[in-house]
């Protein structure tokens, strides 16, 4: 919850050039997460036996609980560092390092488990220590990056005045609001297991629960796929959302949705084609539970495309600070549709319907998300609100060459510096906004505000405007192939150029050329 919330807020601040606010938010999230975890550890580990009994341990199991539980609970501290910190590492532009922060502890845990359990004969205690040490390595890797290697998102000193503490509370509450749907997403996994166990026990007894437990082993992998897509898209969407670059937000989310559908289809195919092989990894092939699982896996997997799609869509709402839709859709798939589906679908379809309950829940949520999208796309009041907002399309239709220079001498100088720099660099596909900022000698936040004031556009939209105006001139006055024009105006991908052109001008490059051609084609 804090990881997602702080990442979204920090992304928006970064897009506005407010690096200090971004650093403050990630520092607050890490500090509050650490403090909350230490409080939890103090309460639970001051008397491990009492905690064990609350969690349901019997007296015969208590020695094992005392060996295992304290070390596993301590892992929570390192894990909170990883959960929050990995969002920051990715946002700071180091996704590969974030990947290694997961891979190295995972591989180390496998090795230490073997070392402590077999050669050293430390049993359950050894397994717990191995997990704790592995998580510690991951946490230290994240902390080392943020303290010593971070490019922009380093820690910042937190003030302890009354005003500063109040602002910290306000920021944390807002981060939690944004990340609440992520918390509900995690809770959905628990609800699936709880309802599935209850219903399978009622209809199919112990063998049914054993069969469903195998499906539950695979569910976290499906969850991780959806989570990976949503988290990968989040910094990109939030950053461009902060820049008000709607075209890039839409393009990123479209790519994420396509990835979700493809990944969901691949996972479903695996469950449909190889159910026996997947079940035999956990159960003997001749057991009744295995037979139930093998028969049910193909039906259960019909939910996965919708499952991953919904996670990706909810991640999008988080990324653009649409808190209410994100929470509502998370509740729909985690409680509102899920619980009735497990209770009612078996009544309609028999015991086979238990495997379809998740499909019903996720499919209904998908329909609600699609309905929400089309409602906001066609509803008159929404269309009116959207029409009142300035859009990149309207700005680009005004040729950049015909823009009147500002009358204010300082604004005129600023405008000419920016335009002159762009004239020299617009064809570079690796053009960086920060280089344009440095050309003016201004701070990033001041530059963004000034450009918006003078041109009415964000930096990215202004660059796009200049590039597309150049493209329009080439399309109307030359017979140069469209792919070559795309490269000439700074687009490495001609398909992305064509898509951006049509989104901005309402016609494809080919149609534009046919309507505005001023010289005969050669």
Short mmCIF file of C-alpha atoms in Angstrom, two decimals:
data_model
loop_
_atom_site.label_atom_id
_atom_site.label_comp_id
_atom_site.label_asym_id
_atom_site.label_seq_id
_atom_site.Cartn_x
_atom_site.Cartn_y
_atom_site.Cartn_z
CA UNK A 1 0.00 0.00 0.00
CA UNK A 2 2.73 2.48 0.97
CA UNK A 3 4.93 1.30 -1.88
CA UNK A 4 2.32 1.92 -4.57
CA UNK A 5 1.09 5.15 -2.99
CA UNK A 6 4.52 6.71 -2.55
CA UNK A 7 5.56 5.65 -6.05
CA UNK A 8 2.54 7.29 -7.69
CA UNK A 9 2.88 10.51 -5.70
CA UNK A 10 6.63 10.69 -6.30
CA UNK A 11 6.18 10.06 -10.03
CA UNK A 12 3.81 12.99 -10.32
CA UNK A 13 6.20 15.24 -8.37
CA UNK A 14 9.11 14.19 -10.58
CA UNK A 15 7.16 15.01 -13.72
CA UNK A 16 6.69 18.53 -12.36
CA UNK A 17 10.39 18.80 -11.60
CA UNK A 18 9.76 18.86 -7.85
CA UNK A 19 12.48 16.40 -6.84
CA UNK A 20 12.48 17.53 -3.20
CA UNK A 21 8.78 16.65 -2.78
CA UNK A 22 9.37 13.26 -4.43
CA UNK A 23 12.27 12.53 -2.07
CA UNK A 24 10.22 13.63 0.91
CA UNK A 25 7.35 11.30 0.06
CA UNK A 26 9.52 8.21 -0.37
CA UNK A 27 11.40 9.08 2.84
CA UNK A 28 8.13 9.43 4.74
CA UNK A 29 6.83 6.13 3.35
CA UNK A 30 10.00 4.26 4.29
CA UNK A 31 10.17 5.83 7.76
CA UNK A 32 6.51 5.15 8.59
CA UNK A 33 6.71 1.61 7.18
CA UNK A 34 9.81 0.88 9.25
CA UNK A 35 8.29 2.36 12.41
CA UNK A 36 5.03 0.41 11.96
CA UNK A 37 6.94 -2.84 11.44
CA UNK A 38 9.15 -2.29 14.49
CA UNK A 39 6.02 -1.65 16.56
CA UNK A 40 4.51 -4.90 15.28
CA UNK A 41 7.70 -6.80 16.14
CA UNK A 42 7.82 -5.30 19.62
CA UNK A 43 4.22 -6.30 20.34
CA UNK A 44 4.47 -9.83 18.94
CA UNK A 45 7.97 -10.87 20.00
CA UNK A 46 8.02 -9.53 23.54
CA UNK A 47 6.16 -12.74 24.43
CA UNK A 48 6.45 -15.29 21.56
CA UNK A 49 4.49 -17.97 23.43
CA UNK A 50 1.50 -15.66 23.91
CA UNK A 51 1.63 -14.64 20.23
CA UNK A 52 1.85 -18.29 19.19
CA UNK A 53 -1.23 -19.19 21.19
CA UNK A 54 -3.20 -16.27 19.71
CA UNK A 55 -2.28 -17.56 16.26
CA UNK A 56 -3.65 -21.00 17.14
CA UNK A 57 -0.58 -22.99 18.18
CA UNK A 58 -1.06 -26.03 20.39
CA UNK A 59 1.25 -26.78 23.28
CA UNK A 60 2.86 -29.64 21.36
CA UNK A 61 3.74 -27.30 18.49
CA UNK A 62 4.95 -24.45 20.71
CA UNK A 63 8.68 -25.46 20.63
CA UNK A 64 8.57 -25.35 16.83
CA UNK A 65 6.71 -22.04 16.89
CA UNK A 66 9.35 -20.51 19.17
CA UNK A 67 12.08 -21.73 16.83
CA UNK A 68 10.45 -20.51 13.64
CA UNK A 69 8.17 -17.54 14.32
CA UNK A 70 10.62 -14.90 15.68
CA UNK A 71 12.96 -15.20 12.70
CA UNK A 72 10.11 -15.13 10.19
CA UNK A 73 8.53 -12.12 11.89
CA UNK A 74 11.85 -10.24 11.80
CA UNK A 75 11.80 -10.77 8.02
CA UNK A 76 8.91 -8.32 7.92
CA UNK A 77 11.32 -5.43 8.46
CA UNK A 78 13.56 -6.38 5.55
CA UNK A 79 10.50 -7.10 3.41
CA UNK A 80 8.96 -3.68 4.05
CA UNK A 81 12.24 -2.13 2.90
CA UNK A 82 12.06 -4.21 -0.28
CA UNK A 83 8.37 -3.65 -0.94
CA UNK A 84 8.63 0.14 -0.69
CA UNK A 85 12.21 0.45 -1.89
CA UNK A 86 11.81 -1.55 -5.09
CA UNK A 87 9.14 0.88 -6.29
CA UNK A 88 11.63 3.68 -5.68
CA UNK A 89 14.50 1.86 -7.42
CA UNK A 90 12.37 1.29 -10.53
CA UNK A 91 11.12 4.87 -10.48
CA UNK A 92 14.71 6.10 -10.20
CA UNK A 93 15.47 4.38 -13.50
CA UNK A 94 17.13 1.14 -12.36
CA UNK A 95 14.69 -1.71 -13.15
CA UNK A 96 17.52 -4.21 -13.65
CA UNK A 97 18.91 -3.54 -10.19
CA UNK A 98 15.39 -3.98 -8.80
CA UNK A 99 15.22 -7.35 -10.55
CA UNK A 100 18.50 -8.46 -8.96
CA UNK A 101 17.19 -7.36 -5.56
CA UNK A 102 14.63 -10.15 -6.01
CA UNK A 103 16.76 -12.75 -7.76
CA UNK A 104 19.79 -12.74 -5.44
CA UNK A 105 17.81 -13.18 -2.18
CA UNK A 106 15.69 -15.90 -3.83
CA UNK A 107 18.70 -17.92 -5.00
CA UNK A 108 20.47 -17.31 -1.67
CA UNK A 109 17.43 -18.59 0.22
CA UNK A 110 17.48 -21.85 -1.75
CA UNK A 111 21.17 -22.36 -0.98
CA UNK A 112 20.92 -21.44 2.72
CA UNK A 113 17.86 -23.67 3.19
CA UNK A 114 19.89 -26.60 1.87
CA UNK A 115 22.93 -25.63 3.97
CA UNK A 116 21.12 -25.19 7.29
CA UNK A 117 18.71 -28.11 6.94
CA UNK A 118 20.98 -30.81 5.50
CA UNK A 119 24.75 -30.32 6.11
CA UNK A 120 24.28 -28.34 9.36
CA UNK A 121 21.20 -30.30 10.56
CA UNK A 122 19.49 -27.20 11.99
CA UNK A 123 15.98 -28.26 11.02
CA UNK A 124 13.09 -25.80 11.20
CA UNK A 125 15.18 -23.21 13.04
CA UNK A 126 17.74 -23.34 10.27
CA UNK A 127 15.08 -22.85 7.59
CA UNK A 128 13.80 -19.78 9.43
CA UNK A 129 17.30 -18.32 9.81
CA UNK A 130 18.01 -18.99 6.13
CA UNK A 131 14.88 -17.07 5.11
CA UNK A 132 15.70 -14.21 7.48
CA UNK A 133 19.26 -13.85 6.16
CA UNK A 134 18.10 -13.96 2.54
CA UNK A 135 15.48 -11.27 3.13
CA UNK A 136 18.10 -9.20 4.97
CA UNK A 137 20.34 -9.28 1.89
CA UNK A 138 17.47 -8.01 -0.29
CA UNK A 139 16.64 -5.23 2.18
CA UNK A 140 20.28 -4.14 2.44
CA UNK A 141 20.62 -4.09 -1.37
CA UNK A 142 17.66 -1.73 -1.59
CA UNK A 143 18.91 0.47 1.24
CA UNK A 144 22.43 0.60 -0.21
CA UNK A 145 21.03 1.81 -3.54
CA UNK A 146 18.88 4.50 -1.96
CA UNK A 147 21.70 5.73 0.31
CA UNK A 148 24.67 5.63 -2.05
CA UNK A 149 23.74 4.98 -5.69
CA UNK A 150 20.38 6.66 -6.28
CA UNK A 151 20.29 9.15 -9.15
CA UNK A 152 17.54 11.38 -7.82
CA UNK A 153 15.39 9.63 -5.23
CA UNK A 154 17.61 9.72 -2.18
CA UNK A 155 16.45 10.09 1.42
CA UNK A 156 15.84 13.57 2.77
CA UNK A 157 15.95 14.77 6.36
CA UNK A 158 12.52 14.83 8.00
CA UNK A 159 11.77 17.78 10.26
CA UNK A 160 10.04 17.17 13.58
CA UNK A 161 8.13 20.42 13.96
CA UNK A 162 4.39 20.25 14.51
CA UNK A 163 3.72 21.47 10.98
CA UNK A 164 6.15 18.97 9.41
CA UNK A 165 4.70 16.05 11.36
CA UNK A 166 1.20 17.05 10.33
CA UNK A 167 2.27 17.22 6.69
CA UNK A 168 3.84 13.77 7.07
CA UNK A 169 0.56 12.38 8.39
CA UNK A 170 -1.32 14.02 5.53
CA UNK A 171 1.07 12.62 2.92
CA UNK A 172 0.94 9.11 4.39
CA UNK A 173 -2.85 9.15 4.47
CA UNK A 174 -2.93 10.18 0.81
CA UNK A 175 -0.40 7.49 -0.12
CA UNK A 176 -2.50 4.91 1.71
CA UNK A 177 -5.63 6.07 -0.15
CA UNK A 178 -3.91 5.58 -3.49
CA UNK A 179 -2.41 2.24 -2.45
CA UNK A 180 -5.54 0.91 -0.74
CA UNK A 181 -6.61 -0.97 -3.85
CA UNK A 182 -3.21 -2.72 -3.91
CA UNK A 183 -3.84 -3.88 -0.35
CA UNK A 184 -7.26 -5.13 -1.39
CA UNK A 185 -5.64 -6.93 -4.31
CA UNK A 186 -3.40 -8.82 -1.92
CA UNK A 187 -6.40 -9.53 0.31
CA UNK A 188 -8.23 -10.98 -2.70
CA UNK A 189 -5.78 -13.87 -2.76
CA UNK A 190 -6.61 -14.67 0.86
CA UNK A 191 -10.33 -14.42 0.16
CA UNK A 192 -10.04 -16.79 -2.81
CA UNK A 193 -8.30 -19.38 -0.63
CA UNK A 194 -10.74 -18.93 2.26
CA UNK A 195 -13.93 -19.17 0.20
CA UNK A 196 -12.54 -21.96 -1.97
CA UNK A 197 -11.58 -24.07 1.03
CA UNK A 198 -14.99 -23.58 2.66
CA UNK A 199 -16.98 -24.42 -0.46
CA UNK A 200 -14.78 -27.32 -1.60
CA UNK A 201 -14.97 -28.83 1.88
CA UNK A 202 -18.75 -28.55 1.80
CA UNK A 203 -19.20 -30.17 -1.62
CA UNK A 204 -16.15 -32.43 -2.08
CA UNK A 205 -14.69 -32.94 1.39
CA UNK A 206 -10.99 -33.33 2.15
CA UNK A 207 -10.11 -34.48 -1.37
CA UNK A 208 -11.72 -31.35 -2.80
CA UNK A 209 -9.77 -29.10 -0.43
CA UNK A 210 -6.55 -30.92 -1.34
CA UNK A 211 -7.30 -30.42 -5.05
CA UNK A 212 -8.09 -26.74 -4.57
CA UNK A 213 -4.92 -26.24 -2.53
CA UNK A 214 -2.90 -27.19 -5.62
CA UNK A 215 -4.68 -24.46 -7.56
CA UNK A 216 -3.88 -22.08 -4.70
CA UNK A 217 -0.18 -22.90 -5.07
CA UNK A 218 -0.32 -21.65 -8.65
CA UNK A 219 -2.52 -18.60 -8.02
CA UNK A 220 0.33 -16.47 -6.59
CA UNK A 221 2.25 -16.98 -9.86
CA UNK A 222 -0.72 -15.65 -11.81
CA UNK A 223 -0.98 -12.78 -9.32
CA UNK A 224 2.71 -12.00 -9.77
CA UNK A 225 2.28 -11.75 -13.55
CA UNK A 226 -0.55 -9.23 -13.20
CA UNK A 227 1.33 -7.38 -10.47
CA UNK A 228 4.49 -7.22 -12.60
CA UNK A 229 2.61 -5.69 -15.54
CA UNK A 230 0.80 -3.16 -13.34
CA UNK A 231 3.94 -2.17 -11.42
CA UNK A 232 6.04 -1.90 -14.58
CA UNK A 233 3.53 0.45 -16.20
CA UNK A 234 2.89 2.52 -13.06
CA UNK A 235 5.98 4.80 -13.03
CA UNK A 236 5.64 5.49 -16.76
CA UNK A 237 1.92 6.24 -16.53
CA UNK A 238 2.22 8.36 -13.37
CA UNK A 239 5.14 10.37 -14.74
CA UNK A 240 3.38 11.17 -18.02
CA UNK A 241 0.13 11.78 -16.16
CA UNK A 242 2.00 14.42 -14.16
CA UNK A 243 3.24 15.93 -17.43
CA UNK A 244 -0.36 15.85 -18.74
CA UNK A 245 0.87 13.87 -21.74
CA UNK A 246 -2.37 11.97 -22.32
CA UNK A 247 -1.16 10.35 -25.52
CA UNK A 248 1.72 8.63 -23.72
CA UNK A 249 -0.48 7.61 -20.81
CA UNK A 250 -2.94 5.99 -23.23
CA UNK A 251 -0.18 4.33 -25.25
CA UNK A 252 1.43 2.86 -22.12
CA UNK A 253 -1.84 1.57 -20.72
CA UNK A 254 -2.79 0.08 -24.08
CA UNK A 255 0.51 -1.80 -24.14
CA UNK A 256 -0.03 -2.97 -20.56
CA UNK A 257 -3.54 -4.24 -21.37
CA UNK A 258 -2.30 -6.09 -24.45
CA UNK A 259 0.47 -7.66 -22.35
CA UNK A 260 -2.10 -8.67 -19.72
CA UNK A 261 -4.33 -10.37 -22.27
CA UNK A 262 -1.43 -12.21 -23.91
CA UNK A 263 0.04 -13.37 -20.59
CA UNK A 264 -3.38 -14.45 -19.33
CA UNK A 265 -3.95 -16.47 -22.51
CA UNK A 266 -0.54 -18.16 -22.17
CA UNK A 267 -1.16 -19.14 -18.54
CA UNK A 268 -4.65 -20.43 -19.38
CA UNK A 269 -3.20 -22.51 -22.21
CA UNK A 270 -0.75 -24.11 -19.79
CA UNK A 271 -3.55 -25.08 -17.41
CA UNK A 272 -5.69 -26.44 -20.24
CA UNK A 273 -2.95 -28.41 -22.02
CA UNK A 274 -0.84 -29.62 -19.09
CA UNK A 275 -3.17 -30.01 -16.06
CA UNK A 276 -1.92 -33.52 -15.25
CA UNK A 277 1.75 -32.54 -15.27
CA UNK A 278 1.04 -29.53 -13.04
CA UNK A 279 -0.95 -31.57 -10.51
CA UNK A 280 1.55 -34.44 -10.35
CA UNK A 281 4.19 -32.07 -9.03
CA UNK A 282 2.24 -32.07 -5.75
CA UNK A 283 -0.02 -35.16 -5.61
CA UNK A 284 0.21 -38.84 -6.59
CA UNK A 285 -1.52 -39.43 -9.91
CA UNK A 286 -3.80 -42.14 -8.55
CA UNK A 287 -5.21 -40.10 -5.65
CA UNK A 288 -8.83 -38.84 -5.71
CA UNK A 289 -7.63 -35.29 -5.05
CA UNK A 290 -5.39 -35.42 -8.13
CA UNK A 291 -8.30 -36.57 -10.30
CA UNK A 292 -10.44 -33.67 -9.07
CA UNK A 293 -7.65 -31.15 -9.70
CA UNK A 294 -6.81 -32.47 -13.17
CA UNK A 295 -10.46 -32.23 -14.19
CA UNK A 296 -10.94 -28.79 -12.65
CA UNK A 297 -7.76 -26.96 -13.71
CA UNK A 298 -8.92 -26.15 -17.28
CA UNK A 299 -12.17 -24.65 -15.93
CA UNK A 300 -10.38 -22.77 -13.17
CA UNK A 301 -7.94 -21.22 -15.66
CA UNK A 302 -10.71 -19.53 -17.66
CA UNK A 303 -10.51 -16.74 -15.06
CA UNK A 304 -6.86 -15.87 -15.66
CA UNK A 305 -7.22 -13.50 -18.63
CA UNK A 306 -9.80 -11.48 -16.68
CA UNK A 307 -7.75 -11.84 -13.46
CA UNK A 308 -4.62 -10.26 -14.97
CA UNK A 309 -6.61 -7.70 -16.99
CA UNK A 310 -8.39 -6.48 -13.85
CA UNK A 311 -5.15 -6.12 -11.92
CA UNK A 312 -3.65 -4.11 -14.79
CA UNK A 313 -6.71 -1.87 -15.10
CA UNK A 314 -6.85 -1.22 -11.34
CA UNK A 315 -3.13 -0.43 -11.46
CA UNK A 316 -3.88 2.18 -14.11
CA UNK A 317 -6.48 3.89 -11.90
CA UNK A 318 -3.94 3.94 -9.07
CA UNK A 319 -1.32 5.44 -11.38
CA UNK A 320 -3.50 8.40 -12.37
CA UNK A 321 -4.71 9.04 -8.79
CA UNK A 322 -8.26 7.80 -9.43
CA UNK A 323 -8.62 6.42 -5.93
CA UNK A 324 -12.36 5.69 -5.84
CA UNK A 325 -12.55 3.60 -9.06
CA UNK A 326 -9.44 1.65 -8.02
CA UNK A 327 -10.88 0.81 -4.60
CA UNK A 328 -14.36 0.02 -5.97
CA UNK A 329 -13.07 -2.39 -8.60
CA UNK A 330 -10.72 -4.02 -6.09
CA UNK A 331 -13.66 -4.56 -3.73
CA UNK A 332 -15.81 -5.94 -6.55
CA UNK A 333 -13.32 -8.64 -7.48
CA UNK A 334 -12.20 -9.34 -3.92
CA UNK A 335 -15.50 -9.40 -2.00
CA UNK A 336 -18.67 -8.15 -3.70
CA UNK A 337 -18.61 -10.58 -6.65
CA UNK A 338 -16.22 -13.20 -5.27
CA UNK A 339 -18.13 -14.30 -2.17
CA UNK A 340 -21.56 -14.68 -3.89
CA UNK A 341 -19.88 -16.42 -6.84
CA UNK A 342 -18.41 -19.14 -4.62
CA UNK A 343 -21.74 -19.54 -2.79
CA UNK A 344 -24.19 -19.36 -5.71
CA UNK A 345 -22.43 -20.72 -8.80
CA UNK A 346 -22.21 -24.30 -7.39
CA UNK A 347 -25.97 -24.16 -6.77
CA UNK A 348 -26.54 -23.40 -10.45
CA UNK A 349 -23.82 -25.53 -12.07
CA UNK A 350 -23.19 -28.23 -9.48
CA UNK A 351 -19.78 -29.14 -8.09
CA UNK A 352 -18.11 -28.22 -11.39
CA UNK A 353 -19.31 -24.68 -10.79
CA UNK A 354 -16.92 -24.30 -7.86
CA UNK A 355 -14.03 -24.14 -10.32
CA UNK A 356 -15.92 -21.48 -12.34
CA UNK A 357 -16.61 -19.18 -9.37
CA UNK A 358 -13.41 -17.18 -9.84
CA UNK A 359 -14.17 -16.80 -13.57
CA UNK A 360 -17.62 -15.38 -12.80
CA UNK A 361 -16.21 -12.91 -10.26
CA UNK A 362 -13.35 -11.69 -12.47
CA UNK A 363 -15.49 -11.55 -15.65
CA UNK A 364 -18.15 -9.44 -13.91
CA UNK A 365 -15.45 -7.07 -12.67
CA UNK A 366 -14.05 -6.78 -16.20
CA UNK A 367 -17.51 -5.90 -17.52
CA UNK A 368 -17.82 -3.18 -14.85
CA UNK A 369 -14.42 -1.74 -15.80
CA UNK A 370 -15.30 -1.71 -19.49
CA UNK A 371 -18.70 -0.17 -18.69
CA UNK A 372 -17.00 2.53 -16.61
CA UNK A 373 -14.63 3.28 -19.49
CA UNK A 374 -17.38 3.63 -22.11
CA UNK A 375 -19.61 5.62 -19.74
CA UNK A 376 -16.88 8.22 -19.30
CA UNK A 377 -16.16 8.12 -23.00
CA UNK A 378 -19.70 8.84 -24.24
CA UNK A 379 -21.63 10.36 -21.31
CA UNK A 380 -22.69 13.91 -22.28
CA UNK A 381 -21.60 15.56 -19.03
CA UNK A 382 -18.22 13.84 -19.16
CA UNK A 383 -17.78 14.79 -22.81
CA UNK A 384 -18.62 18.39 -21.89
CA UNK A 385 -16.00 18.41 -19.13
CA UNK A 386 -13.42 16.92 -21.48
CA UNK A 387 -14.28 19.47 -24.16
CA UNK A 388 -13.60 22.29 -21.70
CA UNK A 389 -10.04 21.06 -21.14
CA UNK A 390 -7.24 22.03 -23.54
CA UNK A 391 -5.98 19.06 -25.52
CA UNK A 392 -2.79 18.42 -27.42
CA UNK A 393 -4.86 17.95 -30.60
CA UNK A 394 -6.12 21.53 -30.48
CA UNK A 395 -2.66 22.88 -29.78
CA UNK A 396 -1.03 21.05 -32.65
CA UNK A 397 -3.60 22.27 -35.15
CA UNK A 398 -2.11 25.72 -34.60
CA UNK A 399 1.11 25.69 -36.67
CA UNK A 400 4.10 26.38 -34.47
CA UNK A 401 5.55 28.70 -37.12
CA UNK A 402 2.49 30.95 -36.87
CA UNK A 403 2.57 31.29 -33.10
CA UNK A 404 2.92 34.90 -32.10
CA UNK A 405 6.03 35.60 -30.13
CA UNK A 406 5.33 36.82 -26.60
CA UNK A 407 5.34 40.59 -26.24
CA UNK A 408 7.12 40.48 -22.91
CA UNK A 409 10.88 40.65 -23.64
CA UNK A 410 11.74 38.02 -21.04
CA UNK A 411 9.06 35.63 -22.35
CA UNK A 412 10.17 36.31 -25.93
CA UNK A 413 13.78 35.48 -25.08
CA UNK A 414 12.73 32.29 -23.30
CA UNK A 415 10.48 31.23 -26.21
CA UNK A 416 13.20 31.81 -28.79
CA UNK A 417 15.81 29.89 -26.78
CA UNK A 418 13.53 26.87 -26.46
CA UNK A 419 12.41 26.98 -30.09
CA UNK A 420 15.97 27.45 -31.33
CA UNK A 421 17.16 24.47 -29.29
CA UNK A 422 14.33 22.34 -30.63
CA UNK A 423 15.08 23.33 -34.23
CA UNK A 424 18.52 21.80 -33.76
CA UNK A 425 17.46 18.71 -31.81
CA UNK A 426 13.90 17.69 -32.75
CA UNK A 427 15.21 14.99 -35.12
CA UNK A 428 17.07 13.22 -32.30
CA UNK A 429 14.98 10.19 -31.16
CA UNK A 430 16.88 10.25 -27.84
CA UNK A 431 16.00 13.88 -27.12
CA UNK A 432 15.80 14.52 -23.38
CA UNK A 433 13.67 17.20 -21.79
CA UNK A 434 16.33 17.81 -19.17
CA UNK A 435 18.72 18.92 -21.94
CA UNK A 436 16.17 21.47 -23.11
CA UNK A 437 15.81 22.68 -19.53
CA UNK A 438 19.57 23.09 -19.19
CA UNK A 439 19.68 25.10 -22.42
CA UNK A 440 17.58 27.79 -20.72
CA UNK A 441 19.63 27.76 -17.52
CA UNK A 442 16.47 27.42 -15.45
CA UNK A 443 15.44 24.99 -12.74
CA UNK A 444 13.22 22.16 -13.93
CA UNK A 445 10.10 23.23 -12.03
CA UNK A 446 10.47 26.87 -13.13
CA UNK A 447 10.99 25.77 -16.75
CA UNK A 448 7.84 23.63 -16.77
CA UNK A 449 5.76 26.48 -15.35
CA UNK A 450 7.22 29.04 -17.74
CA UNK A 451 6.72 26.91 -20.85
CA UNK A 452 3.13 26.19 -19.84
CA UNK A 453 2.52 29.89 -19.28
CA UNK A 454 4.05 30.97 -22.61
CA UNK A 455 2.87 28.16 -24.93
CA UNK A 456 0.04 26.46 -23.06
CA UNK A 457 1.83 23.12 -23.48
CA UNK A 458 3.86 20.74 -21.35
CA UNK A 459 7.45 20.11 -22.54
CA UNK A 460 6.59 16.74 -24.09
CA UNK A 461 3.53 18.14 -25.87
CA UNK A 462 5.58 21.10 -27.12
CA UNK A 463 8.23 18.78 -28.56
CA UNK A 464 5.49 16.66 -30.16
CA UNK A 465 3.91 19.79 -31.59
CA UNK A 466 7.17 20.89 -33.24
CA UNK A 467 7.89 17.41 -34.59
CA UNK A 468 4.44 16.95 -36.09
CA UNK A 469 4.49 20.41 -37.68
CA UNK A 470 7.78 19.45 -39.35
CA UNK A 471 6.21 16.17 -40.43
CA UNK A 472 3.19 18.00 -41.90
CA UNK A 473 5.46 20.18 -44.01
CA UNK A 474 7.40 17.18 -45.30
CA UNK A 475 4.20 15.26 -46.05
CA UNK A 476 2.69 18.14 -48.02
CA UNK A 477 5.79 19.26 -49.93
CA UNK A 478 7.77 16.07 -50.61
CA UNK A 479 7.30 12.49 -51.77
CA UNK A 480 9.56 11.17 -48.99
CA UNK A 481 8.31 7.80 -47.64
CA UNK A 482 6.39 8.14 -44.40
CA UNK A 483 8.83 5.87 -42.53
CA UNK A 484 11.70 8.19 -43.54
CA UNK A 485 9.73 11.24 -42.44
CA UNK A 486 9.12 9.60 -39.08
CA UNK A 487 12.86 9.12 -38.60
CA UNK A 488 13.60 12.63 -39.85
CA UNK A 489 11.41 14.22 -37.16
CA UNK A 490 12.71 12.10 -34.30
CA UNK A 491 10.55 8.97 -34.19
CA UNK A 492 12.54 5.74 -34.17
CA UNK A 493 9.32 3.72 -34.58
CA UNK A 494 7.32 4.71 -37.66
CA UNK A 495 4.21 2.93 -36.35
CA UNK A 496 4.30 4.97 -33.14
CA UNK A 497 4.73 8.11 -35.29
CA UNK A 498 1.66 7.21 -37.35
CA UNK A 499 -0.35 6.50 -34.21
CA UNK A 500 0.69 9.80 -32.57
CA UNK A 501 0.00 11.72 -35.77
CA UNK A 502 -3.52 10.35 -36.09
CA UNK A 503 -4.31 10.86 -32.39
CA UNK A 504 -3.15 14.47 -32.63
CA UNK A 505 -4.47 15.56 -36.03
CA UNK A 506 -7.39 13.20 -36.52
CA UNK A 507 -6.07 11.76 -39.79
CA UNK A 508 -3.32 9.33 -40.72
CA UNK A 509 -0.10 10.62 -42.35
CA UNK A 510 -1.21 9.06 -45.64
CA UNK A 511 -4.58 10.84 -45.57
CA UNK A 512 -2.94 14.10 -44.57
CA UNK A 513 -0.58 13.88 -47.55
CA UNK A 514 -3.41 13.16 -49.99
CA UNK A 515 -5.39 16.17 -48.74
CA UNK A 516 -2.56 18.70 -48.42
CA UNK A 517 -0.09 17.74 -51.15
CA UNK A 518 1.20 20.93 -52.79
CA UNK A 519 3.74 19.42 -55.20
CA UNK A 520 3.33 16.46 -57.56
CA UNK A 521 4.60 13.17 -56.18
CA UNK A 522 7.89 12.17 -57.73
#
